[in-house]
PDB file of C-alpha atoms and ligand atoms in Angstrom:
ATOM      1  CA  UNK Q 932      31.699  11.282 181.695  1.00  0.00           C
ATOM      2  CA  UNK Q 933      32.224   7.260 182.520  1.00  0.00           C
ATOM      3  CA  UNK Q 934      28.270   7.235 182.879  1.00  0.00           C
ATOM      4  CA  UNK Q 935      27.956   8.226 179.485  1.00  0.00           C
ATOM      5  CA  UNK Q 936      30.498   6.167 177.783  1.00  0.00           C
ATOM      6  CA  UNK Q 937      29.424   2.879 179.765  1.00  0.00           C
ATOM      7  CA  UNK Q 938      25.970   3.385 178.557  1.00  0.00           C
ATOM      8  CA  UNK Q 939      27.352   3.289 175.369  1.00  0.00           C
ATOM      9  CA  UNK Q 940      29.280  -0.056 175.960  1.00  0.00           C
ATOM     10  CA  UNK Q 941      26.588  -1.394 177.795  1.00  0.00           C
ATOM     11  CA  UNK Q 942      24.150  -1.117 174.646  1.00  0.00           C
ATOM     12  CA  UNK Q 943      26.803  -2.441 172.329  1.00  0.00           C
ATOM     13  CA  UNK Q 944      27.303  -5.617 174.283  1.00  0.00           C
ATOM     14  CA  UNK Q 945      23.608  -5.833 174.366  1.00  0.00           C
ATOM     15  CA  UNK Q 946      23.142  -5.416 171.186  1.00  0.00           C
ATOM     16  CA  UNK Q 947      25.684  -7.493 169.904  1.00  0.00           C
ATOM     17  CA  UNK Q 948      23.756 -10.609 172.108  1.00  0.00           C
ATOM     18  CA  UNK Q 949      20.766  -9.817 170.745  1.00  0.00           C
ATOM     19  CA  UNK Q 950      21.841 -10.092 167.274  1.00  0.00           C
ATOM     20  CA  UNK Q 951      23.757 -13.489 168.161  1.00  0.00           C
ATOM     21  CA  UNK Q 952      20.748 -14.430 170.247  1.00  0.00           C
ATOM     22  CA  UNK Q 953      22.636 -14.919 173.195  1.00  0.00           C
ATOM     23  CA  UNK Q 954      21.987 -13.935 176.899  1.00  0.00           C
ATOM     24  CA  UNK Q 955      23.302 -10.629 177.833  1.00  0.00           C
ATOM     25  CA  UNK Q 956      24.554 -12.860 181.432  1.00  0.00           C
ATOM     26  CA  UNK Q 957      26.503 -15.086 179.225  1.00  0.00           C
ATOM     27  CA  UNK Q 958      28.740 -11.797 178.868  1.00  0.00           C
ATOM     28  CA  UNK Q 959      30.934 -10.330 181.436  1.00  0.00           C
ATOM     29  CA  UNK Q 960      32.103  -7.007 181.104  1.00  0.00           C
ATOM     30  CA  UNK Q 961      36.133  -6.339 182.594  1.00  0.00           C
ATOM     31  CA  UNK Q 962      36.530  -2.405 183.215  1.00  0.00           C
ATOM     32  CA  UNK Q 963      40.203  -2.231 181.806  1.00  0.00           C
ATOM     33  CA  UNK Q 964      41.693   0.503 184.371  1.00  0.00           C
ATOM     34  CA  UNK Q 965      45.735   0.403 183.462  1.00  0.00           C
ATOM     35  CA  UNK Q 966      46.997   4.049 183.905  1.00  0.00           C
ATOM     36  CA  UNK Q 967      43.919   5.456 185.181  1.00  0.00           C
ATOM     37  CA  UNK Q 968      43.771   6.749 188.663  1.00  0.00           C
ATOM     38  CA  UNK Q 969      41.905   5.391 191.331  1.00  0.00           C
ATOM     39  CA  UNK Q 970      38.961   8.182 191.588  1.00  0.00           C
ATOM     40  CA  UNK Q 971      37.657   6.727 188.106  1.00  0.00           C
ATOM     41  CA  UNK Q 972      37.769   3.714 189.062  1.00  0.00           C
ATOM     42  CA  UNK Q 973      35.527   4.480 192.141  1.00  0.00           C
ATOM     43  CA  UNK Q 974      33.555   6.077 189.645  1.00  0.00           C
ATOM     44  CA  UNK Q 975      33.207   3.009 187.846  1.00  0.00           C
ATOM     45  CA  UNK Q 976      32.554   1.110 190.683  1.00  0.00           C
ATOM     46  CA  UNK Q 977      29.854   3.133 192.035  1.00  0.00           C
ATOM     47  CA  UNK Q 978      27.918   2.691 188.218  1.00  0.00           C
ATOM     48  CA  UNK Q 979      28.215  -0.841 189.119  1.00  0.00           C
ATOM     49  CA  UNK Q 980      31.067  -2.407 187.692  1.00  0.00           C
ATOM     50  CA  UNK Q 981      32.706  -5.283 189.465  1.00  0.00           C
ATOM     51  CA  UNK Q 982      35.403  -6.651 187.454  1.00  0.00           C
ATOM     52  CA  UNK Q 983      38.486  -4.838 186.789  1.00  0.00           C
ATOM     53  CA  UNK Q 984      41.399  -5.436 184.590  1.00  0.00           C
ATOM     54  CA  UNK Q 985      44.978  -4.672 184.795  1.00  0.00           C
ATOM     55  CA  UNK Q 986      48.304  -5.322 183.201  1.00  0.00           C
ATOM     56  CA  UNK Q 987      50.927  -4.189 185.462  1.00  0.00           C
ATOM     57  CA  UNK Q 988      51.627  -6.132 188.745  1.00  0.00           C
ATOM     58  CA  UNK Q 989      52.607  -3.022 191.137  1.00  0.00           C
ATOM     59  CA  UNK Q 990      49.767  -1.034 190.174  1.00  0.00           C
ATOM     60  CA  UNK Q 991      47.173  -3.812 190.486  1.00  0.00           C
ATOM     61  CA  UNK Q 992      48.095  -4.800 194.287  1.00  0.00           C
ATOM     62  CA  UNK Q 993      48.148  -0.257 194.575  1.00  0.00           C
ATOM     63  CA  UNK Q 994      44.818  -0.347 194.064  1.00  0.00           C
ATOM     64  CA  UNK Q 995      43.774  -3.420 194.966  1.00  0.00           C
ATOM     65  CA  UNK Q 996      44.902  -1.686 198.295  1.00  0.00           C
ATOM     66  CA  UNK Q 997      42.677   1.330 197.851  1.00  0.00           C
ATOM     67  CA  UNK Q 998      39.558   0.034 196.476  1.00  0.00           C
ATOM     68  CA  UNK Q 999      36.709  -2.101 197.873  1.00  0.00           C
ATOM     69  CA  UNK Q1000      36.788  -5.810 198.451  1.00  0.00           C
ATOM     70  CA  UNK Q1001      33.984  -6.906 196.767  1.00  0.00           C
ATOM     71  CA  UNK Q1002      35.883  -6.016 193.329  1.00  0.00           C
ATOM     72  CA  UNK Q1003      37.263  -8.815 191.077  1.00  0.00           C
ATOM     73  CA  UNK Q1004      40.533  -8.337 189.588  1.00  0.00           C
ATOM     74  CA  UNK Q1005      41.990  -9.628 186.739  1.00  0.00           C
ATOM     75  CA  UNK Q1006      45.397  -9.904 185.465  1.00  0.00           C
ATOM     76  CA  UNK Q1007      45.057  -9.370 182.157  1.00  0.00           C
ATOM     77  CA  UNK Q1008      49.060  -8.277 180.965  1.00  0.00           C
ATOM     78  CA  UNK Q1009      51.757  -9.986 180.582  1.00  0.00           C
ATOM     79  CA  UNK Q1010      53.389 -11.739 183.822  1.00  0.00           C
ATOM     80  CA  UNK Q1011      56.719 -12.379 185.153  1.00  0.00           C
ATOM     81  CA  UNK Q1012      57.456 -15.361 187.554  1.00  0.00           C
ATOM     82  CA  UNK Q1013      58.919 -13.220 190.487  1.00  0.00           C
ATOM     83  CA  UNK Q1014      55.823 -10.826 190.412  1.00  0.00           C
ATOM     84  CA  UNK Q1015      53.091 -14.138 190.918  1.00  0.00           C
ATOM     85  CA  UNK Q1016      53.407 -13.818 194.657  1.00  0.00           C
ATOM     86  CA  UNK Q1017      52.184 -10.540 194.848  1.00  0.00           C
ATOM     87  CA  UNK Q1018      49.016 -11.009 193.121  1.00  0.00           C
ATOM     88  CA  UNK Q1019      48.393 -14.659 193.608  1.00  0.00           C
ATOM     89  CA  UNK Q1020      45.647 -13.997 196.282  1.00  0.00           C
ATOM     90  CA  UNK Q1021      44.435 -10.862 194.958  1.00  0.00           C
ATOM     91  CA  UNK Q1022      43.178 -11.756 191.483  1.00  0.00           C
ATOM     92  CA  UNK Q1023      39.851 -14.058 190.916  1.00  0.00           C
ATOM     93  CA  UNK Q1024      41.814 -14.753 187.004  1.00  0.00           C
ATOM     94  CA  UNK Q1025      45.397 -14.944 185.483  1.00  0.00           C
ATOM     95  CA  UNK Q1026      44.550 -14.313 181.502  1.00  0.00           C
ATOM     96  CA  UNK Q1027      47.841 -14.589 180.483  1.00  0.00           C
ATOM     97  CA  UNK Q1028      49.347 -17.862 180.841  1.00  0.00           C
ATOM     98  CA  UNK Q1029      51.584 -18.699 178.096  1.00  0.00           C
ATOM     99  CA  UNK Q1030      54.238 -20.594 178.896  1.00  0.00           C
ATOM    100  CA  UNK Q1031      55.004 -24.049 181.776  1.00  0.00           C
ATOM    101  CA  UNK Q1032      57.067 -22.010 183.292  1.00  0.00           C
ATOM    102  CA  UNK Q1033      54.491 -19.634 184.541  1.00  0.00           C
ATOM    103  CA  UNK Q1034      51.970 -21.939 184.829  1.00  0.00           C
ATOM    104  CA  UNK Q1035      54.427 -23.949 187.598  1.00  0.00           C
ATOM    105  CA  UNK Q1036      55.093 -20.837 189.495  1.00  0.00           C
ATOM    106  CA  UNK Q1037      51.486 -19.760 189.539  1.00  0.00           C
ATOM    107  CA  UNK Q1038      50.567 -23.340 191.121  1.00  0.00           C
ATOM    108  CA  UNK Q1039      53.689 -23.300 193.329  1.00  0.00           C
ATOM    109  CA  UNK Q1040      52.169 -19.683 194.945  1.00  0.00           C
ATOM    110  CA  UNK Q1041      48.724 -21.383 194.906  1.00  0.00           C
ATOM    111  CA  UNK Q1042      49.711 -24.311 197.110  1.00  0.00           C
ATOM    112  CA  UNK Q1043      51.316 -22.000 199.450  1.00  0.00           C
ATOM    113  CA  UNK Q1044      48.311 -19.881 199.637  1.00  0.00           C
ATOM    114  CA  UNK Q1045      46.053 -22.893 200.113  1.00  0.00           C
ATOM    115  CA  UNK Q1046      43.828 -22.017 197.319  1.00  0.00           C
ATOM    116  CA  UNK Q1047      43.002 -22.728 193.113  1.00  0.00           C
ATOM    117  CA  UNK Q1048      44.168 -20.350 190.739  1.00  0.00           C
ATOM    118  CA  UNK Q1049      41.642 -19.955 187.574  1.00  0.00           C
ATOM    119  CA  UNK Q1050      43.728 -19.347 184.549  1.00  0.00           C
ATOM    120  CA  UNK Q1051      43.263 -18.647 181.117  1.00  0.00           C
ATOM    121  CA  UNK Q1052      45.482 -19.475 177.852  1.00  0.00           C
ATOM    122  CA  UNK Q1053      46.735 -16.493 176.025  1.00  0.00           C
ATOM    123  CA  UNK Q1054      46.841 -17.521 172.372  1.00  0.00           C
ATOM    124  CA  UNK Q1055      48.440 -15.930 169.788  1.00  0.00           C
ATOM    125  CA  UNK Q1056      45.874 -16.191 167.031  1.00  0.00           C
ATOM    126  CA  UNK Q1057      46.898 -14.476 164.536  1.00  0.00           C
ATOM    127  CA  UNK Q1058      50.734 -15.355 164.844  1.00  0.00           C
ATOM    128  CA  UNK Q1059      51.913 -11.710 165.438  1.00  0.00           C
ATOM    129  CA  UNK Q1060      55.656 -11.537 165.981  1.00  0.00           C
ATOM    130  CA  UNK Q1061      55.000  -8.689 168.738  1.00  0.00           C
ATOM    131  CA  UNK Q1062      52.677 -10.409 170.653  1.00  0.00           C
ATOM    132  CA  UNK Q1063      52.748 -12.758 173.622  1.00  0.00           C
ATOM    133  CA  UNK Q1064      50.750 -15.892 173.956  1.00  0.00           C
ATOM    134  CA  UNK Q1065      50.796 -19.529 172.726  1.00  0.00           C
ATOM    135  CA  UNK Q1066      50.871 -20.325 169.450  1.00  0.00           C
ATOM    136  CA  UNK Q1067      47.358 -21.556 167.963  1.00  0.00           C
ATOM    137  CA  UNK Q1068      48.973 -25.314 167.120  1.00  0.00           C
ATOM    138  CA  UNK Q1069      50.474 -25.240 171.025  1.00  0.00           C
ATOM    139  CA  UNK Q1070      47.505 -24.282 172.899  1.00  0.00           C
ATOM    140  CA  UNK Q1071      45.926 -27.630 173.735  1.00  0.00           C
ATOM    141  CA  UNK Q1072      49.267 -29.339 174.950  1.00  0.00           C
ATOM    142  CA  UNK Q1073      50.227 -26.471 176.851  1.00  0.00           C
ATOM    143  CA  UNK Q1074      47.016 -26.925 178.866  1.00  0.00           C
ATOM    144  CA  UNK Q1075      46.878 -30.847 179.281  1.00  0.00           C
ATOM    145  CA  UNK Q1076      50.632 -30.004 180.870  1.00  0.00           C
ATOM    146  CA  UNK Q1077      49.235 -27.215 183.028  1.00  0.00           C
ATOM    147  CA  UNK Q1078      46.235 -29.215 184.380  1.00  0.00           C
ATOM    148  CA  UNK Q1079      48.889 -31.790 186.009  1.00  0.00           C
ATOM    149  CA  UNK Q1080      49.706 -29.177 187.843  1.00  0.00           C
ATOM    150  CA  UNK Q1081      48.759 -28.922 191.448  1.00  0.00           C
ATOM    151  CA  UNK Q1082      46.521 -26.177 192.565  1.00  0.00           C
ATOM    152  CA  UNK Q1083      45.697 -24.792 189.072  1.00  0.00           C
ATOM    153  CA  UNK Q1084      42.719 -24.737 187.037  1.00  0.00           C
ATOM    154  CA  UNK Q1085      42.622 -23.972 183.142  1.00  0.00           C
ATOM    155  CA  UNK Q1086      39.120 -22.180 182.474  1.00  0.00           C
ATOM    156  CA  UNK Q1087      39.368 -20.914 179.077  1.00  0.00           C
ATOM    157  CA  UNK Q1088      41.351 -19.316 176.521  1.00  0.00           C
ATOM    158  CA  UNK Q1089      42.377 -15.328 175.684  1.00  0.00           C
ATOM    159  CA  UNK Q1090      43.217 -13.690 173.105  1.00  0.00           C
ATOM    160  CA  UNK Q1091      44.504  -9.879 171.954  1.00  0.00           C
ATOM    161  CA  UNK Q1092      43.355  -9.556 168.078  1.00  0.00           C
ATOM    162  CA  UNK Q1093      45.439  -7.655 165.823  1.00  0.00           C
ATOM    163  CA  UNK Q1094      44.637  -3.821 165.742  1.00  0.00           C
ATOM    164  CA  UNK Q1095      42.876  -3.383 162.605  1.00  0.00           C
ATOM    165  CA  UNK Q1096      40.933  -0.758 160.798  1.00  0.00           C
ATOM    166  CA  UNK Q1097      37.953  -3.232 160.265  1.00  0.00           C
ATOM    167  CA  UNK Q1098      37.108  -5.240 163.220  1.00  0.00           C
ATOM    168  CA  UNK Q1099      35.235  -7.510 160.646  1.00  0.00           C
ATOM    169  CA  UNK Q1100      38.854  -8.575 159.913  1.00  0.00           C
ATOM    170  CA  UNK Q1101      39.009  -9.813 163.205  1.00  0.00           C
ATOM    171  CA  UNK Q1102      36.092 -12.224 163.083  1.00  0.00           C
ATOM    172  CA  UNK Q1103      37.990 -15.171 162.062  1.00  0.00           C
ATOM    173  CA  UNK Q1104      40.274 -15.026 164.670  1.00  0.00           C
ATOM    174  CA  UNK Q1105      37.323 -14.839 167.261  1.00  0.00           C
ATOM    175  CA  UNK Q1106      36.213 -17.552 165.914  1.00  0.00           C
ATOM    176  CA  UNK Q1107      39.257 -19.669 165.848  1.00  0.00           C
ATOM    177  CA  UNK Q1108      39.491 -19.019 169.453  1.00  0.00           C
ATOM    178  CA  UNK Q1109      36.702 -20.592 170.499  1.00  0.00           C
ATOM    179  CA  UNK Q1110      37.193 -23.296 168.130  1.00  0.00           C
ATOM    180  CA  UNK Q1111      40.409 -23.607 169.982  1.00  0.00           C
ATOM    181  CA  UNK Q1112      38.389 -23.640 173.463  1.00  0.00           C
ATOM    182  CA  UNK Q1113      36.766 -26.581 172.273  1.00  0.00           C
ATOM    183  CA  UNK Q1114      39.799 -28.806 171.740  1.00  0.00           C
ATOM    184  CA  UNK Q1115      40.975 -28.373 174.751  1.00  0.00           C
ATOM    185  CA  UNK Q1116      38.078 -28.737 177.152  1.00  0.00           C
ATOM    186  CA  UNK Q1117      37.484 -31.828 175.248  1.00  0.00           C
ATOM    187  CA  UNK Q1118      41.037 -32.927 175.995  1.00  0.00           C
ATOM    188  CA  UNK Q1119      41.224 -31.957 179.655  1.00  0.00           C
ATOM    189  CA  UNK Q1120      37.842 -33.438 181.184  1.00  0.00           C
ATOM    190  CA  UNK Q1121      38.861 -32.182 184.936  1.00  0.00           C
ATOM    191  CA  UNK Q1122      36.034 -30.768 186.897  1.00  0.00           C
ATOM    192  CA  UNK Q1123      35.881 -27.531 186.424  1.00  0.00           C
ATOM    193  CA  UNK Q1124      34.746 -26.480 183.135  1.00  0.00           C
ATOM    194  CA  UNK Q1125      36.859 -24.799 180.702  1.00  0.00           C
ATOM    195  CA  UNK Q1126      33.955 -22.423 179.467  1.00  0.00           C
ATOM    196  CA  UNK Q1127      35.466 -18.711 179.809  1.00  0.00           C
ATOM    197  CA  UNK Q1128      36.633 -17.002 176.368  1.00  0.00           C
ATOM    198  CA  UNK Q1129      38.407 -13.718 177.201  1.00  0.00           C
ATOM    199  CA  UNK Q1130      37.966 -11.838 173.707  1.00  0.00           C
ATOM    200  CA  UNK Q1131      37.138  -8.254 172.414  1.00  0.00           C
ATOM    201  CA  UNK Q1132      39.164  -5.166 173.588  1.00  0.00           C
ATOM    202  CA  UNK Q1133      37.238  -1.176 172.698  1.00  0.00           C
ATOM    203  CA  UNK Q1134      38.493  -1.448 168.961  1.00  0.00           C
ATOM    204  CA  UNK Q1135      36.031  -5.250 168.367  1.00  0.00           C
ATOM    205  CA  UNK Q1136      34.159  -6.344 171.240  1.00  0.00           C
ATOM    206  CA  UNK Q1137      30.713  -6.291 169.492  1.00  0.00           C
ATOM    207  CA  UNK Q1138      32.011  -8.601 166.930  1.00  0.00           C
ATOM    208  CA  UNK Q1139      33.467 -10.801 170.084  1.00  0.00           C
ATOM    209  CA  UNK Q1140      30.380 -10.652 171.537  1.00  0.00           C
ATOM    210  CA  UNK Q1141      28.612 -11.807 168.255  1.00  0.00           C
ATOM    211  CA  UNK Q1142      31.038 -14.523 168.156  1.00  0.00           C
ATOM    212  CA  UNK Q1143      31.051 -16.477 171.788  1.00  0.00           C
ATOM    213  CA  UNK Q1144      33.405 -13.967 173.587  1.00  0.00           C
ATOM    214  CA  UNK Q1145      32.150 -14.544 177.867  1.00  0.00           C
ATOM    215  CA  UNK Q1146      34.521 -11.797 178.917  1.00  0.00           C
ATOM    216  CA  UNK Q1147      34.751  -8.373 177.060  1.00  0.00           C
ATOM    217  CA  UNK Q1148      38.029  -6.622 178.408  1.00  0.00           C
ATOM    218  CA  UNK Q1149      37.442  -2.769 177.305  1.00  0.00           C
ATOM    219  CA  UNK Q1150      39.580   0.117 178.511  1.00  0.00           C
ATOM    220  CA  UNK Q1151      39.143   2.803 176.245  1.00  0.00           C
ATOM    221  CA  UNK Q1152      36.022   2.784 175.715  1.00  0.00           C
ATOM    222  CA  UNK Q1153      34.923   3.003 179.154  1.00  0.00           C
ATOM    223  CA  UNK Q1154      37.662   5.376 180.558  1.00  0.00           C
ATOM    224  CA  UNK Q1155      38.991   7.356 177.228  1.00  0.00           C
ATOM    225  CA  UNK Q1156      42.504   7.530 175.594  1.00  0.00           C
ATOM    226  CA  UNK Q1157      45.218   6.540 178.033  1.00  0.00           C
ATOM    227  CA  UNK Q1158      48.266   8.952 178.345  1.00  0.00           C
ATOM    228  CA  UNK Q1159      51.160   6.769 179.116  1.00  0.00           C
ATOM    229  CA  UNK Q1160      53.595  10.095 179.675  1.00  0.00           C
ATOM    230  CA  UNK Q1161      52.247  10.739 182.911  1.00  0.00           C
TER     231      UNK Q1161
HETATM  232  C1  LIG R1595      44.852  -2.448 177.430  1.00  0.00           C
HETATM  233  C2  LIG R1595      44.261  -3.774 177.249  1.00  0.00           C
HETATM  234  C3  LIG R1595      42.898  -3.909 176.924  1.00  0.00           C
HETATM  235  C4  LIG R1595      41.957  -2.750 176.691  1.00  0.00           C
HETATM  236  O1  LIG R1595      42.282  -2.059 175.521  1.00  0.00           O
HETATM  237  P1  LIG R1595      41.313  -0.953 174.920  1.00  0.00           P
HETATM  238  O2  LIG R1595      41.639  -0.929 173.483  1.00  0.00           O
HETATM  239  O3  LIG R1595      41.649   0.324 175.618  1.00  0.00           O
HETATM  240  O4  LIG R1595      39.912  -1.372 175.187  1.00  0.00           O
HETATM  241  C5  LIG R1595      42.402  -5.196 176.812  1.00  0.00           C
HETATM  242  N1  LIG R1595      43.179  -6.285 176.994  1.00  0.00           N
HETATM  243  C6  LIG R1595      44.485  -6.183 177.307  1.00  0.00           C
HETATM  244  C7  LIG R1595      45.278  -7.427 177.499  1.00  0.00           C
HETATM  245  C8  LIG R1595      45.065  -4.936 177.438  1.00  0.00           C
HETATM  246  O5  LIG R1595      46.368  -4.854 177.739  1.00  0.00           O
END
């Protein structure tokens, strides 16, 4: 059933490079596994998928427990200080940074653990009162502060588009996003480069794709409808 339906994704993405005329490599594709259980993952994982996503702390370090090593997971939800240290040394990216605050408590656990954290910018592009992230006008002072930081490396900017009907509506947002990624890699000339652009979720990633996205994060898609009663 996951063979079928990551075909299916796999072609899009494809598809959607082609069209762009990028490189299918330039495109990474995150499994996102919240809620599913741990034999689908493996199920995943033995199709060949590496990269994982996940948006709750507990049941990221549950199956980072359970799964193999080689996997790289990414904390793609929302993030509270006190739950940093449990994931700090588990995770190869934080997508969700969108505040100082976080950002000093993420480099506080990184010192201790003696290695970089890679962390994106969750922006708020369209300005959605229900959703996290930076606002659009915030973004590139949020990561010149963050990059003073020890310990902590800014690589690139994420975003969660509004849900629409048309993902064609979504376009310009994709777009601003990258713009956005622009600014502030010019502003922060460190030495790692601030080239990853976390964009494109089941309901829009071909459109993403088409428009500079480097990391596809699709859940649905790959796994089906999740049942959060369970
Ligand atoms: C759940 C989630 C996704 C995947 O959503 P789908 O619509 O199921 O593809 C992607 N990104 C984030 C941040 C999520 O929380």
């Amino acid at each position: 059933m996951i063979s079928e339906k990551l075909k299916e994704v796999e072609e899009n993405i494809a598809k959607a490079c082609e069209k762009a005329g990028r490189n299918r490599e330039e495109v990474t594709l995150i499994a996102v596994s919240k809620t599913k259980p741990v034999e689908m993952l493996k199920e995943a994982y033995d199709l060949g998928i590496r990269d994982f996503g996940e948006n709750k702390v507990q049941e990221l370090v549950d199956k980072y427990e359970k799964l193999p090593k080689d996997i790289r997971w990414h904390m793609i939800g929302h993030l509270q200080r006190n739950k940093v240290k449990y994931i700090i040394d588990k995770v190869v990216l934080i997508h969700s940074v969108d505040s100082i605050e976080l950002a000093k408590e993420i480099s506080k656990q990184a010192v201790k653990h003696n290695i970089t954290a890679n962390i994106l910018i969750e922006v708020n592009i369209a300005g959605e009162e229900s959703k996290f992230g930076v606002q659009p006008q915030d973004a590139v002072s949020l990561a010149v502060e963050i990059i003073s930081l020890p310990n902590i490396a800014v690589r690139g900017v994420m975003c969660i588009a509004p849900f629409v009907a048309n993902c064609e509506e979504n376009r310009k947002y994709f777009q601003n996003l990258c713009k956005l990624d622009v600014d502030i890699s010019k502003k922060i000339s460190n030495n790692t480069e601030v080239n990853i652009i976390s964009m494109g979720m089941t309901n829009d990633y071909p459109v993403a794709v088409e428009e500079g996205s480097t990391m596809v994060r699709v859940g649905t898609g790959i796994f089906g409808e999740r049942n959060y009663n369970i």
